Structures are given as C-alpha cells and as structure tokens.
Short mmCIF file of C-alpha atoms in Angstrom, two decimals:
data_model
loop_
_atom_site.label_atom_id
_atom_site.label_comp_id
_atom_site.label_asym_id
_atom_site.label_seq_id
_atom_site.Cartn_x
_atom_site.Cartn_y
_atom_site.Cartn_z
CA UNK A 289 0.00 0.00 0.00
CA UNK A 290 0.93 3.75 -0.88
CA UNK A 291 0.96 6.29 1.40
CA UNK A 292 -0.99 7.76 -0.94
CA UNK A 293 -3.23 4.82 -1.06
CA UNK A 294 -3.09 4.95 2.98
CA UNK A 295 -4.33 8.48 3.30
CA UNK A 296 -7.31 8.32 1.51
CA UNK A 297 -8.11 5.11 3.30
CA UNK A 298 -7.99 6.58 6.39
CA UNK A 299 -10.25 9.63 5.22
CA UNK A 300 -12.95 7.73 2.92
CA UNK A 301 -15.17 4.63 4.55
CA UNK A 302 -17.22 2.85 1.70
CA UNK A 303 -19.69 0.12 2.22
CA UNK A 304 -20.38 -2.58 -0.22
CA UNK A 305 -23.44 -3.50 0.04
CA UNK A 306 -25.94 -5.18 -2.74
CA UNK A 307 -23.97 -4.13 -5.81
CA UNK A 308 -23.23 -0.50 -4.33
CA UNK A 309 -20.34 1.57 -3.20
CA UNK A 310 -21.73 3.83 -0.71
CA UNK A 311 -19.79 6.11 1.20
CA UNK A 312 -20.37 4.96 4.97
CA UNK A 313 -17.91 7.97 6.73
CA UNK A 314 -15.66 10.60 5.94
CA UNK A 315 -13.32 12.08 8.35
CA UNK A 316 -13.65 15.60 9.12
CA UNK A 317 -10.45 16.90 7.11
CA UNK A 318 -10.99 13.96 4.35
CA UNK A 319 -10.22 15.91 1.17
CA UNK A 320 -13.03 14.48 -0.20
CA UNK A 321 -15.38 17.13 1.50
CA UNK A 322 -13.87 19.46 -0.26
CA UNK A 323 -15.05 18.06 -3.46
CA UNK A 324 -18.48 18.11 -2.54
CA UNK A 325 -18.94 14.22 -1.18
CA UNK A 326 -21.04 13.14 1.83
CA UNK A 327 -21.86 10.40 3.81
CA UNK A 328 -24.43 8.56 2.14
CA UNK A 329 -23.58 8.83 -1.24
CA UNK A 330 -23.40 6.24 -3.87
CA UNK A 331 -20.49 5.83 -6.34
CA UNK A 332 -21.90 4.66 -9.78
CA UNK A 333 -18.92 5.24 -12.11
CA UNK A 334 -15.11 6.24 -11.72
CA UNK A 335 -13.32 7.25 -15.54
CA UNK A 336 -16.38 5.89 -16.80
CA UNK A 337 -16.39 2.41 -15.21
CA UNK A 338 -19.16 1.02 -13.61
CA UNK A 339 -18.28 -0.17 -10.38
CA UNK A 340 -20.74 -3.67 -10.03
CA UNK A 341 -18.17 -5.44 -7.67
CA UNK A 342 -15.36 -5.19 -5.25
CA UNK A 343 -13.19 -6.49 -7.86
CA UNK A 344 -13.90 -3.00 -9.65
CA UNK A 345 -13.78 -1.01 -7.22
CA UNK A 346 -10.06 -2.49 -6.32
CA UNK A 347 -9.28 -2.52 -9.86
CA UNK A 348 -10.29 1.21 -10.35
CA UNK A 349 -8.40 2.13 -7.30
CA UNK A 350 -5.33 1.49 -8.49
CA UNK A 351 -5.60 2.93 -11.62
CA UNK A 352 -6.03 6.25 -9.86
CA UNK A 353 -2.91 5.85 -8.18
CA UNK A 354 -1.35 6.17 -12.07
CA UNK A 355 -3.83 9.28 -12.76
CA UNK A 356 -3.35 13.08 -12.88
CA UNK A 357 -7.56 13.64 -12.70
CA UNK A 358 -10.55 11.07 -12.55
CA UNK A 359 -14.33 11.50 -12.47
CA UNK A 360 -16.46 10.40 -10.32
CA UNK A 361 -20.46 9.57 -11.06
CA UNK A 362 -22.43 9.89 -7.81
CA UNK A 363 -25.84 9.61 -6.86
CA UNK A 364 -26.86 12.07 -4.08
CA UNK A 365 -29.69 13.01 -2.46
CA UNK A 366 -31.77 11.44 -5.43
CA UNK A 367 -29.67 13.59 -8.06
CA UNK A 368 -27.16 12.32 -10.35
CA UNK A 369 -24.07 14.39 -10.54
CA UNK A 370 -20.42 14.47 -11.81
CA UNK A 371 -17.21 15.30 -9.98
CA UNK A 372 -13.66 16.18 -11.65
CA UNK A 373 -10.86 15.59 -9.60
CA UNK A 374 -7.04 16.67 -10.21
CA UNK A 375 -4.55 14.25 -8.03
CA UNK A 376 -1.62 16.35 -6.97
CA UNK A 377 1.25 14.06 -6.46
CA UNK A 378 3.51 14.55 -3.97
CA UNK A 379 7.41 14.33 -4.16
#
C-alpha cells in the first residue's frame, strides 16, 4: 500500500453493500469534503467504469494511483451528478 493509497483510506469509509459503493464515513479533514462528497452517497462510475463489484472497485483504485484527474459519477440526495478531480502528487 501507498501512502498515498493509505491516506485516503484513512479519510474515505465505503460500504459494499448489494452491488453499491456507498460512502459509509468521511473524516472531518478527508479531502473528499472538499469536493463536494457526503456520507451517504453512492459511487456509480469512476473514468467511466461502472463499479458492479469489489473487484472494480479495487481494480479502479489502483488505476487512480497512475492518474493526474478522474471522475467520479455519484448519486446524491436522489440527483445524479459528476465530480472532476485533479490528483496532486507529492514528491
């Protein structure tokens, strides 16, 4: 594991549950907050791939570890939105 991988994990809870990655917690500095995420939301899509199992969600994970910017497709609050994210890599 990265440290980079080790962060987020630490920031970021998600549940698997019934074919869905929901977002269970999210620490109170998680960077993630900053994007716009809550508790409670559900991850459909990351770079366009549908996450249907763990084994996507690991796969997809990472790939963002190789990535200057994903997207994310959420479903929040009953709405259906889009998040851009830019990685900044540190040195």
């Amino acid at each position: 594991m990265t440290n980079v991988q080790s962060k987020y994990m630490q920031q970021v809870g998600i549940d698997w549950k019934d074919g869905r990655a929901r977002i269970r917690w999210l620490s109170p500095d998680a960077e993630a907050r900053k994007y716009g995420l809550s508790e409670g939301d559900l991850i459909r899509t990351v770079n366009g791939t549908q996450l249907r199992s763990i084994t996507d969600v690991m796969r997809v994970g990472q790939d963002l570890l190789q990535k200057d910017e994903f997207v994310v497709g959420l479903e929040s609050g009953g709405r259906s939105r889009t998040l851009r994210f830019k990685v900044q890599k540190r040195r």
